[in-house]
């Protein structure tokens, strides 16, 4: 019935990465390594991660008519992503400026560029992609009104997965469609706002669930993840690895989770698999270059 296991609607950026001994404070200058340029952006990352695992994947995004845009298209095609939905032009390709410290932690500043021009009309024009996709995943590096249009364009039996990053308050229409809403600690607190009470992720998950999503996943880094639905709340253990670079690991987790949910796995089962994929992704530098194949993920 479906041509695609996963349709990703989202951002495509060139990641400009510099390694630093420590990330600078306000007004401080530090020296770093040579500049490295990698294909990135949360949407493009999720699409590559899913395709590497074997999912039939399509990407709806916008890039500039420039070298960075061509880099991103080449990366998608090399991973096996269908780029029929990738639009070209309207603004320069988005860029992410990333510093990575020796522990693998990163700080990121994003210039949206063409991502900010991915409009609701582009979503409506891609109606055939939505009706051909079992699961649709998106993020918030594209305009919020475009995300709202994604929700309105979903096929009747498809599943909607949202990672609200960078976080902002969400309209009820979007929250109600999420199955699941995937957040880390920071994103959970922003979305909860004044409703954020209690210091435990279990508390956050229950309050988030009461706001309308059909299910919620809270990622906890080295502590694993937590899944919540009408059936209850449970923990998913982490996989212990030596972290090299955490850039894009959350995107790999989301892509793996979305794909496995589409195959019929339960939320807990899909999250456990996604935790292995996310763990594999932090063992190598870069975002898309670090994403494992299915065999590599299973080896963990």
PDB file of C-alpha atoms in Angstrom:
ATOM      1  CA  UNK A   1       0.000   0.000   0.000  1.00  0.00           C
ATOM      2  CA  UNK A   2       2.823   2.405   0.861  1.00  0.00           C
ATOM      3  CA  UNK A   3       5.757   3.308  -1.377  1.00  0.00           C
ATOM      4  CA  UNK A   4       7.737   4.717   1.568  1.00  0.00           C
ATOM      5  CA  UNK A   5       8.269   3.508   5.110  1.00  0.00           C
ATOM      6  CA  UNK A   6       9.160   7.052   6.152  1.00  0.00           C
ATOM      7  CA  UNK A   7       8.697  10.540   4.758  1.00  0.00           C
ATOM      8  CA  UNK A   8      10.869  13.135   6.479  1.00  0.00           C
ATOM      9  CA  UNK A   9       9.800  16.773   6.165  1.00  0.00           C
ATOM     10  CA  UNK A  10      12.445  19.096   7.491  1.00  0.00           C
ATOM     11  CA  UNK A  11      15.713  20.925   7.309  1.00  0.00           C
ATOM     12  CA  UNK A  12      18.847  20.311   5.271  1.00  0.00           C
ATOM     13  CA  UNK A  13      21.999  22.147   6.394  1.00  0.00           C
ATOM     14  CA  UNK A  14      25.697  22.162   5.763  1.00  0.00           C
ATOM     15  CA  UNK A  15      27.364  21.458   9.127  1.00  0.00           C
ATOM     16  CA  UNK A  16      30.524  23.526   9.637  1.00  0.00           C
ATOM     17  CA  UNK A  17      32.318  21.774  12.502  1.00  0.00           C
ATOM     18  CA  UNK A  18      35.286  22.857  14.623  1.00  0.00           C
ATOM     19  CA  UNK A  19      36.755  20.823  17.495  1.00  0.00           C
ATOM     20  CA  UNK A  20      37.671  22.802  20.632  1.00  0.00           C
ATOM     21  CA  UNK A  21      39.357  21.981  23.937  1.00  0.00           C
ATOM     22  CA  UNK A  22      36.401  23.685  25.585  1.00  0.00           C
ATOM     23  CA  UNK A  23      33.485  25.666  24.298  1.00  0.00           C
ATOM     24  CA  UNK A  24      33.904  29.449  24.687  1.00  0.00           C
ATOM     25  CA  UNK A  25      32.046  31.515  27.227  1.00  0.00           C
ATOM     26  CA  UNK A  26      30.462  34.889  26.499  1.00  0.00           C
ATOM     27  CA  UNK A  27      33.001  37.273  24.967  1.00  0.00           C
ATOM     28  CA  UNK A  28      35.705  34.596  24.859  1.00  0.00           C
ATOM     29  CA  UNK A  29      37.777  33.428  21.880  1.00  0.00           C
ATOM     30  CA  UNK A  30      39.270  29.931  21.746  1.00  0.00           C
ATOM     31  CA  UNK A  31      41.350  28.178  19.095  1.00  0.00           C
ATOM     32  CA  UNK A  32      39.990  25.103  17.377  1.00  0.00           C
ATOM     33  CA  UNK A  33      40.817  22.461  14.816  1.00  0.00           C
ATOM     34  CA  UNK A  34      40.615  22.786  11.037  1.00  0.00           C
ATOM     35  CA  UNK A  35      37.115  23.411   9.725  1.00  0.00           C
ATOM     36  CA  UNK A  36      35.234  20.315   8.536  1.00  0.00           C
ATOM     37  CA  UNK A  37      32.126  20.518   6.342  1.00  0.00           C
ATOM     38  CA  UNK A  38      29.517  17.745   6.610  1.00  0.00           C
ATOM     39  CA  UNK A  39      25.980  17.301   5.253  1.00  0.00           C
ATOM     40  CA  UNK A  40      23.496  17.828   8.090  1.00  0.00           C
ATOM     41  CA  UNK A  41      20.224  19.396   9.199  1.00  0.00           C
ATOM     42  CA  UNK A  42      17.694  17.499  11.279  1.00  0.00           C
ATOM     43  CA  UNK A  43      15.507  16.540   8.342  1.00  0.00           C
ATOM     44  CA  UNK A  44      18.349  15.428   6.096  1.00  0.00           C
ATOM     45  CA  UNK A  45      19.972  13.586   9.012  1.00  0.00           C
ATOM     46  CA  UNK A  46      16.817  11.634   9.789  1.00  0.00           C
ATOM     47  CA  UNK A  47      16.339  10.664   6.160  1.00  0.00           C
ATOM     48  CA  UNK A  48      19.903   9.352   5.807  1.00  0.00           C
ATOM     49  CA  UNK A  49      19.743   7.519   9.135  1.00  0.00           C
ATOM     50  CA  UNK A  50      16.528   5.730   8.174  1.00  0.00           C
ATOM     51  CA  UNK A  51      17.730   4.836   4.684  1.00  0.00           C
ATOM     52  CA  UNK A  52      20.992   3.418   6.059  1.00  0.00           C
ATOM     53  CA  UNK A  53      18.941   1.109   8.260  1.00  0.00           C
ATOM     54  CA  UNK A  54      17.012  -0.137   5.248  1.00  0.00           C
ATOM     55  CA  UNK A  55      13.869   1.983   5.388  1.00  0.00           C
ATOM     56  CA  UNK A  56      12.337   3.160   2.118  1.00  0.00           C
ATOM     57  CA  UNK A  57      12.724   6.870   2.722  1.00  0.00           C
ATOM     58  CA  UNK A  58      11.804  10.153   1.022  1.00  0.00           C
ATOM     59  CA  UNK A  59      12.772  13.695   1.979  1.00  0.00           C
ATOM     60  CA  UNK A  60      10.732  16.881   1.549  1.00  0.00           C
ATOM     61  CA  UNK A  61      13.071  19.836   2.083  1.00  0.00           C
ATOM     62  CA  UNK A  62      14.526  22.933   0.431  1.00  0.00           C
ATOM     63  CA  UNK A  63      18.180  23.719  -0.335  1.00  0.00           C
ATOM     64  CA  UNK A  64      19.939  26.533  -2.139  1.00  0.00           C
ATOM     65  CA  UNK A  65      21.272  26.382  -5.675  1.00  0.00           C
ATOM     66  CA  UNK A  66      24.855  26.305  -4.377  1.00  0.00           C
ATOM     67  CA  UNK A  67      27.712  23.970  -3.464  1.00  0.00           C
ATOM     68  CA  UNK A  68      26.253  23.169  -0.053  1.00  0.00           C
ATOM     69  CA  UNK A  69      22.935  22.263  -1.654  1.00  0.00           C
ATOM     70  CA  UNK A  70      24.660  19.905  -4.069  1.00  0.00           C
ATOM     71  CA  UNK A  71      26.601  18.348  -1.173  1.00  0.00           C
ATOM     72  CA  UNK A  72      23.332  17.622   0.610  1.00  0.00           C
ATOM     73  CA  UNK A  73      21.624  16.151  -2.440  1.00  0.00           C
ATOM     74  CA  UNK A  74      24.621  13.914  -3.145  1.00  0.00           C
ATOM     75  CA  UNK A  75      24.601  12.654   0.443  1.00  0.00           C
ATOM     76  CA  UNK A  76      20.890  11.816   0.330  1.00  0.00           C
ATOM     77  CA  UNK A  77      21.176   9.940  -2.935  1.00  0.00           C
ATOM     78  CA  UNK A  78      24.259   8.038  -1.784  1.00  0.00           C
ATOM     79  CA  UNK A  79      22.298   6.791   1.243  1.00  0.00           C
ATOM     80  CA  UNK A  80      19.376   5.685  -0.938  1.00  0.00           C
ATOM     81  CA  UNK A  81      16.919   8.460  -0.050  1.00  0.00           C
ATOM     82  CA  UNK A  82      14.393   9.465  -2.704  1.00  0.00           C
ATOM     83  CA  UNK A  83      15.005  13.188  -3.277  1.00  0.00           C
ATOM     84  CA  UNK A  84      11.975  13.820  -5.501  1.00  0.00           C
ATOM     85  CA  UNK A  85      10.632  16.133  -2.782  1.00  0.00           C
ATOM     86  CA  UNK A  86      13.784  18.227  -2.355  1.00  0.00           C
ATOM     87  CA  UNK A  87      13.218  21.723  -3.751  1.00  0.00           C
ATOM     88  CA  UNK A  88      16.125  23.874  -4.947  1.00  0.00           C
ATOM     89  CA  UNK A  89      16.410  27.666  -4.770  1.00  0.00           C
ATOM     90  CA  UNK A  90      14.813  30.596  -3.011  1.00  0.00           C
ATOM     91  CA  UNK A  91      17.682  31.254  -0.593  1.00  0.00           C
ATOM     92  CA  UNK A  92      21.172  29.941   0.232  1.00  0.00           C
ATOM     93  CA  UNK A  93      21.382  26.497   1.779  1.00  0.00           C
ATOM     94  CA  UNK A  94      21.026  26.481   5.556  1.00  0.00           C
ATOM     95  CA  UNK A  95      24.223  26.323   7.609  1.00  0.00           C
ATOM     96  CA  UNK A  96      24.907  25.027  11.128  1.00  0.00           C
ATOM     97  CA  UNK A  97      27.976  26.296  13.008  1.00  0.00           C
ATOM     98  CA  UNK A  98      29.052  23.558  15.428  1.00  0.00           C
ATOM     99  CA  UNK A  99      31.740  23.351  18.106  1.00  0.00           C
ATOM    100  CA  UNK A 100      32.571  19.945  19.591  1.00  0.00           C
ATOM    101  CA  UNK A 101      34.542  19.474  22.813  1.00  0.00           C
ATOM    102  CA  UNK A 102      36.715  16.448  23.755  1.00  0.00           C
ATOM    103  CA  UNK A 103      33.819  14.728  25.533  1.00  0.00           C
ATOM    104  CA  UNK A 104      31.774  14.785  22.315  1.00  0.00           C
ATOM    105  CA  UNK A 105      29.301  17.423  23.530  1.00  0.00           C
ATOM    106  CA  UNK A 106      28.411  20.148  21.048  1.00  0.00           C
ATOM    107  CA  UNK A 107      27.011  23.664  20.744  1.00  0.00           C
ATOM    108  CA  UNK A 108      25.166  24.638  17.557  1.00  0.00           C
ATOM    109  CA  UNK A 109      24.025  27.878  15.922  1.00  0.00           C
ATOM    110  CA  UNK A 110      21.834  27.489  12.812  1.00  0.00           C
ATOM    111  CA  UNK A 111      21.310  29.922   9.918  1.00  0.00           C
ATOM    112  CA  UNK A 112      18.075  28.533   8.394  1.00  0.00           C
ATOM    113  CA  UNK A 113      18.565  29.853   4.841  1.00  0.00           C
ATOM    114  CA  UNK A 114      16.420  27.886   2.412  1.00  0.00           C
ATOM    115  CA  UNK A 115      14.852  25.895   5.261  1.00  0.00           C
ATOM    116  CA  UNK A 116      12.924  29.024   6.216  1.00  0.00           C
ATOM    117  CA  UNK A 117      11.416  29.078   2.718  1.00  0.00           C
ATOM    118  CA  UNK A 118       9.899  25.596   2.959  1.00  0.00           C
ATOM    119  CA  UNK A 119       6.308  26.796   2.897  1.00  0.00           C
ATOM    120  CA  UNK A 120       2.849  25.293   3.502  1.00  0.00           C
ATOM    121  CA  UNK A 121       2.269  25.477  -0.245  1.00  0.00           C
ATOM    122  CA  UNK A 122       5.267  23.184  -0.790  1.00  0.00           C
ATOM    123  CA  UNK A 123       3.652  20.663   1.544  1.00  0.00           C
ATOM    124  CA  UNK A 124       0.325  20.835  -0.283  1.00  0.00           C
ATOM    125  CA  UNK A 125       2.096  20.379  -3.615  1.00  0.00           C
ATOM    126  CA  UNK A 126       3.670  17.158  -2.272  1.00  0.00           C
ATOM    127  CA  UNK A 127       0.342  15.508  -1.404  1.00  0.00           C
ATOM    128  CA  UNK A 128       1.262  12.353  -3.314  1.00  0.00           C
ATOM    129  CA  UNK A 129       4.289  11.823  -1.062  1.00  0.00           C
ATOM    130  CA  UNK A 130       2.135  11.984   2.067  1.00  0.00           C
ATOM    131  CA  UNK A 131      -0.364   9.463   0.743  1.00  0.00           C
ATOM    132  CA  UNK A 132       2.493   7.132  -0.199  1.00  0.00           C
ATOM    133  CA  UNK A 133       4.144   7.189   3.264  1.00  0.00           C
ATOM    134  CA  UNK A 134       3.457   4.964   6.266  1.00  0.00           C
ATOM    135  CA  UNK A 135       5.113   7.331   8.787  1.00  0.00           C
ATOM    136  CA  UNK A 136       5.811  11.074   8.534  1.00  0.00           C
ATOM    137  CA  UNK A 137       8.480  12.698  10.708  1.00  0.00           C
ATOM    138  CA  UNK A 138       9.371  16.343  11.110  1.00  0.00           C
ATOM    139  CA  UNK A 139      11.183  18.838  13.383  1.00  0.00           C
ATOM    140  CA  UNK A 140      11.132  22.597  14.021  1.00  0.00           C
ATOM    141  CA  UNK A 141      14.035  23.815  11.884  1.00  0.00           C
ATOM    142  CA  UNK A 142      11.372  24.713   9.315  1.00  0.00           C
ATOM    143  CA  UNK A 143       8.532  27.246   9.807  1.00  0.00           C
ATOM    144  CA  UNK A 144       5.874  26.219  12.336  1.00  0.00           C
ATOM    145  CA  UNK A 145       3.091  26.976   9.859  1.00  0.00           C
ATOM    146  CA  UNK A 146       4.673  24.393   7.554  1.00  0.00           C
ATOM    147  CA  UNK A 147       4.623  21.809  10.346  1.00  0.00           C
ATOM    148  CA  UNK A 148       0.928  22.570  10.881  1.00  0.00           C
ATOM    149  CA  UNK A 149       0.328  21.956   7.170  1.00  0.00           C
ATOM    150  CA  UNK A 150       2.198  18.635   7.458  1.00  0.00           C
ATOM    151  CA  UNK A 151      -0.292  17.542  10.128  1.00  0.00           C
ATOM    152  CA  UNK A 152      -3.201  18.585   7.913  1.00  0.00           C
ATOM    153  CA  UNK A 153      -1.743  16.672   4.962  1.00  0.00           C
ATOM    154  CA  UNK A 154      -1.315  13.303   6.695  1.00  0.00           C
ATOM    155  CA  UNK A 155      -2.940  10.303   5.081  1.00  0.00           C
ATOM    156  CA  UNK A 156      -5.728   8.775   7.233  1.00  0.00           C
ATOM    157  CA  UNK A 157      -3.702   5.747   8.358  1.00  0.00           C
ATOM    158  CA  UNK A 158      -0.223   7.265   8.552  1.00  0.00           C
ATOM    159  CA  UNK A 159       1.630   8.002  11.802  1.00  0.00           C
ATOM    160  CA  UNK A 160       3.107  11.383  12.747  1.00  0.00           C
ATOM    161  CA  UNK A 161       6.373  11.710  14.685  1.00  0.00           C
ATOM    162  CA  UNK A 162       7.659  15.087  15.880  1.00  0.00           C
ATOM    163  CA  UNK A 163      10.950  16.097  17.467  1.00  0.00           C
ATOM    164  CA  UNK A 164      10.277  19.742  18.477  1.00  0.00           C
ATOM    165  CA  UNK A 165      13.821  21.013  18.056  1.00  0.00           C
ATOM    166  CA  UNK A 166      14.618  23.832  18.419  1.00  0.00           C
ATOM    167  CA  UNK A 167      11.781  23.870  20.966  1.00  0.00           C
ATOM    168  CA  UNK A 168       8.896  26.324  21.057  1.00  0.00           C
ATOM    169  CA  UNK A 169       5.279  26.205  22.262  1.00  0.00           C
ATOM    170  CA  UNK A 170       3.164  24.027  19.976  1.00  0.00           C
ATOM    171  CA  UNK A 171      -0.443  24.477  18.816  1.00  0.00           C
ATOM    172  CA  UNK A 172      -2.927  21.900  20.071  1.00  0.00           C
ATOM    173  CA  UNK A 173      -3.526  20.665  16.528  1.00  0.00           C
ATOM    174  CA  UNK A 174       0.113  19.586  16.254  1.00  0.00           C
ATOM    175  CA  UNK A 175       0.349  18.124  19.763  1.00  0.00           C
ATOM    176  CA  UNK A 176      -2.758  16.003  19.209  1.00  0.00           C
ATOM    177  CA  UNK A 177      -1.257  14.409  16.087  1.00  0.00           C
ATOM    178  CA  UNK A 178       2.050  13.354  17.689  1.00  0.00           C
ATOM    179  CA  UNK A 179       2.522   9.612  18.094  1.00  0.00           C
ATOM    180  CA  UNK A 180       5.041  10.081  19.587  1.00  0.00           C
ATOM    181  CA  UNK A 181       6.307  13.502  20.566  1.00  0.00           C
ATOM    182  CA  UNK A 182      10.068  12.987  21.068  1.00  0.00           C
ATOM    183  CA  UNK A 183      11.837  15.420  23.406  1.00  0.00           C
ATOM    184  CA  UNK A 184      15.051  15.690  25.380  1.00  0.00           C
ATOM    185  CA  UNK A 185      15.145  17.308  28.828  1.00  0.00           C
ATOM    186  CA  UNK A 186      15.587  20.852  27.502  1.00  0.00           C
ATOM    187  CA  UNK A 187      12.839  20.501  24.885  1.00  0.00           C
ATOM    188  CA  UNK A 188      10.441  19.014  27.442  1.00  0.00           C
ATOM    189  CA  UNK A 189      10.895  21.963  29.803  1.00  0.00           C
ATOM    190  CA  UNK A 190      10.351  24.553  27.045  1.00  0.00           C
ATOM    191  CA  UNK A 191       7.147  22.912  25.816  1.00  0.00           C
ATOM    192  CA  UNK A 192       5.841  22.396  29.348  1.00  0.00           C
ATOM    193  CA  UNK A 193       6.612  25.993  30.359  1.00  0.00           C
ATOM    194  CA  UNK A 194       4.761  26.842  33.563  1.00  0.00           C
ATOM    195  CA  UNK A 195       3.352  23.304  33.609  1.00  0.00           C
ATOM    196  CA  UNK A 196       6.826  21.857  34.277  1.00  0.00           C
ATOM    197  CA  UNK A 197       6.603  20.499  37.816  1.00  0.00           C
ATOM    198  CA  UNK A 198       8.632  17.756  39.408  1.00  0.00           C
ATOM    199  CA  UNK A 199      12.235  16.865  38.784  1.00  0.00           C
ATOM    200  CA  UNK A 200      11.760  13.421  37.256  1.00  0.00           C
ATOM    201  CA  UNK A 201      11.410  12.642  33.542  1.00  0.00           C
ATOM    202  CA  UNK A 202       8.429  10.460  34.446  1.00  0.00           C
ATOM    203  CA  UNK A 203       6.666  13.594  35.722  1.00  0.00           C
ATOM    204  CA  UNK A 204       7.436  15.528  32.533  1.00  0.00           C
ATOM    205  CA  UNK A 205       6.234  12.656  30.348  1.00  0.00           C
ATOM    206  CA  UNK A 206       2.900  12.366  32.147  1.00  0.00           C
ATOM    207  CA  UNK A 207       2.252  16.114  31.947  1.00  0.00           C
ATOM    208  CA  UNK A 208       3.234  16.201  28.275  1.00  0.00           C
ATOM    209  CA  UNK A 209       0.909  13.282  27.587  1.00  0.00           C
ATOM    210  CA  UNK A 210      -1.941  15.174  29.248  1.00  0.00           C
ATOM    211  CA  UNK A 211      -1.402  18.041  26.784  1.00  0.00           C
ATOM    212  CA  UNK A 212      -2.619  15.893  23.896  1.00  0.00           C
ATOM    213  CA  UNK A 213       0.045  13.691  22.228  1.00  0.00           C
ATOM    214  CA  UNK A 214      -0.935  10.067  21.734  1.00  0.00           C
ATOM    215  CA  UNK A 215       2.476   9.040  23.074  1.00  0.00           C
ATOM    216  CA  UNK A 216       5.669  10.672  24.356  1.00  0.00           C
ATOM    217  CA  UNK A 217       9.345   9.712  24.353  1.00  0.00           C
ATOM    218  CA  UNK A 218      11.847  11.536  26.555  1.00  0.00           C
ATOM    219  CA  UNK A 219      15.464  10.930  25.562  1.00  0.00           C
ATOM    220  CA  UNK A 220      17.921  10.975  28.464  1.00  0.00           C
ATOM    221  CA  UNK A 221      21.331  10.750  26.783  1.00  0.00           C
ATOM    222  CA  UNK A 222      23.576   8.241  28.531  1.00  0.00           C
ATOM    223  CA  UNK A 223      20.639   7.295  30.783  1.00  0.00           C
ATOM    224  CA  UNK A 224      18.611   5.886  27.888  1.00  0.00           C
ATOM    225  CA  UNK A 225      15.022   6.984  27.265  1.00  0.00           C
ATOM    226  CA  UNK A 226      11.553   6.956  28.720  1.00  0.00           C
ATOM    227  CA  UNK A 227       8.361   6.075  26.853  1.00  0.00           C
ATOM    228  CA  UNK A 228       4.854   7.082  27.861  1.00  0.00           C
ATOM    229  CA  UNK A 229       1.429   6.304  26.448  1.00  0.00           C
ATOM    230  CA  UNK A 230      -2.022   5.390  27.658  1.00  0.00           C
ATOM    231  CA  UNK A 231      -0.543   2.028  28.633  1.00  0.00           C
ATOM    232  CA  UNK A 232       1.825   3.606  31.160  1.00  0.00           C
ATOM    233  CA  UNK A 233       5.367   4.901  31.531  1.00  0.00           C
ATOM    234  CA  UNK A 234       8.532   2.800  31.268  1.00  0.00           C
ATOM    235  CA  UNK A 235      12.287   3.230  30.990  1.00  0.00           C
ATOM    236  CA  UNK A 236      14.423   2.076  28.055  1.00  0.00           C
ATOM    237  CA  UNK A 237      18.056   1.402  29.017  1.00  0.00           C
ATOM    238  CA  UNK A 238      20.972   2.988  27.216  1.00  0.00           C
ATOM    239  CA  UNK A 239      23.775   1.218  25.374  1.00  0.00           C
ATOM    240  CA  UNK A 240      27.191   2.035  26.865  1.00  0.00           C
ATOM    241  CA  UNK A 241      29.708   3.272  24.293  1.00  0.00           C
ATOM    242  CA  UNK A 242      32.662   5.656  24.192  1.00  0.00           C
ATOM    243  CA  UNK A 243      31.253   8.911  22.804  1.00  0.00           C
ATOM    244  CA  UNK A 244      33.279  10.727  20.147  1.00  0.00           C
ATOM    245  CA  UNK A 245      30.728  13.219  18.805  1.00  0.00           C
ATOM    246  CA  UNK A 246      27.053  13.528  19.773  1.00  0.00           C
ATOM    247  CA  UNK A 247      26.152  15.662  16.724  1.00  0.00           C
ATOM    248  CA  UNK A 248      23.081  14.194  15.033  1.00  0.00           C
ATOM    249  CA  UNK A 249      22.634  11.313  17.468  1.00  0.00           C
ATOM    250  CA  UNK A 250      19.131  12.475  18.393  1.00  0.00           C
ATOM    251  CA  UNK A 251      18.195  12.542  14.709  1.00  0.00           C
ATOM    252  CA  UNK A 252      19.387   8.951  14.311  1.00  0.00           C
ATOM    253  CA  UNK A 253      17.309   7.944  17.340  1.00  0.00           C
ATOM    254  CA  UNK A 254      14.181   9.624  15.965  1.00  0.00           C
ATOM    255  CA  UNK A 255      14.596   8.113  12.496  1.00  0.00           C
ATOM    256  CA  UNK A 256      15.090   4.611  13.845  1.00  0.00           C
ATOM    257  CA  UNK A 257      12.131   4.933  16.184  1.00  0.00           C
ATOM    258  CA  UNK A 258       9.838   6.262  13.462  1.00  0.00           C
ATOM    259  CA  UNK A 259      10.784   3.493  11.064  1.00  0.00           C
ATOM    260  CA  UNK A 260      10.351   0.676  13.572  1.00  0.00           C
ATOM    261  CA  UNK A 261       6.979   1.993  14.700  1.00  0.00           C
ATOM    262  CA  UNK A 262       5.890   1.771  11.091  1.00  0.00           C
ATOM    263  CA  UNK A 263       6.846  -1.907  11.005  1.00  0.00           C
ATOM    264  CA  UNK A 264       4.424  -2.594  13.852  1.00  0.00           C
ATOM    265  CA  UNK A 265       6.765  -2.638  16.840  1.00  0.00           C
ATOM    266  CA  UNK A 266       5.525  -1.304  20.175  1.00  0.00           C
ATOM    267  CA  UNK A 267       6.775   2.060  21.404  1.00  0.00           C
ATOM    268  CA  UNK A 268       9.109   0.417  23.936  1.00  0.00           C
ATOM    269  CA  UNK A 269      10.506  -2.019  21.358  1.00  0.00           C
ATOM    270  CA  UNK A 270      11.091   0.734  18.806  1.00  0.00           C
ATOM    271  CA  UNK A 271      12.741   2.958  21.435  1.00  0.00           C
ATOM    272  CA  UNK A 272      15.087   0.163  22.488  1.00  0.00           C
ATOM    273  CA  UNK A 273      16.178  -0.302  18.886  1.00  0.00           C
ATOM    274  CA  UNK A 274      16.522   3.460  18.445  1.00  0.00           C
ATOM    275  CA  UNK A 275      18.756   3.614  21.533  1.00  0.00           C
ATOM    276  CA  UNK A 276      21.169   1.201  19.867  1.00  0.00           C
ATOM    277  CA  UNK A 277      21.190   3.263  16.679  1.00  0.00           C
ATOM    278  CA  UNK A 278      21.757   6.476  18.609  1.00  0.00           C
ATOM    279  CA  UNK A 279      24.587   4.880  20.576  1.00  0.00           C
ATOM    280  CA  UNK A 280      26.287   3.706  17.395  1.00  0.00           C
ATOM    281  CA  UNK A 281      26.038   7.227  15.964  1.00  0.00           C
ATOM    282  CA  UNK A 282      28.046   8.841  18.793  1.00  0.00           C
ATOM    283  CA  UNK A 283      31.038   6.554  18.245  1.00  0.00           C
ATOM    284  CA  UNK A 284      32.103   8.389  15.063  1.00  0.00           C
ATOM    285  CA  UNK A 285      32.633  12.033  14.144  1.00  0.00           C
ATOM    286  CA  UNK A 286      30.028  13.966  12.185  1.00  0.00           C
ATOM    287  CA  UNK A 287      26.308  13.414  11.823  1.00  0.00           C
ATOM    288  CA  UNK A 288      25.373  11.518   8.649  1.00  0.00           C
ATOM    289  CA  UNK A 289      28.800   9.908   8.304  1.00  0.00           C
ATOM    290  CA  UNK A 290      28.330   8.308  11.728  1.00  0.00           C
ATOM    291  CA  UNK A 291      25.007   6.597  11.069  1.00  0.00           C
ATOM    292  CA  UNK A 292      25.046   2.796  11.232  1.00  0.00           C
ATOM    293  CA  UNK A 293      23.663   0.190   8.908  1.00  0.00           C
ATOM    294  CA  UNK A 294      21.130  -2.268  10.316  1.00  0.00           C
ATOM    295  CA  UNK A 295      23.883  -4.846  10.833  1.00  0.00           C
ATOM    296  CA  UNK A 296      26.046  -2.375  12.745  1.00  0.00           C
ATOM    297  CA  UNK A 297      23.139  -1.369  14.956  1.00  0.00           C
ATOM    298  CA  UNK A 298      22.249  -4.984  15.714  1.00  0.00           C
ATOM    299  CA  UNK A 299      25.885  -5.663  16.662  1.00  0.00           C
ATOM    300  CA  UNK A 300      25.431  -3.410  19.690  1.00  0.00           C
TER     301      UNK A 300
END
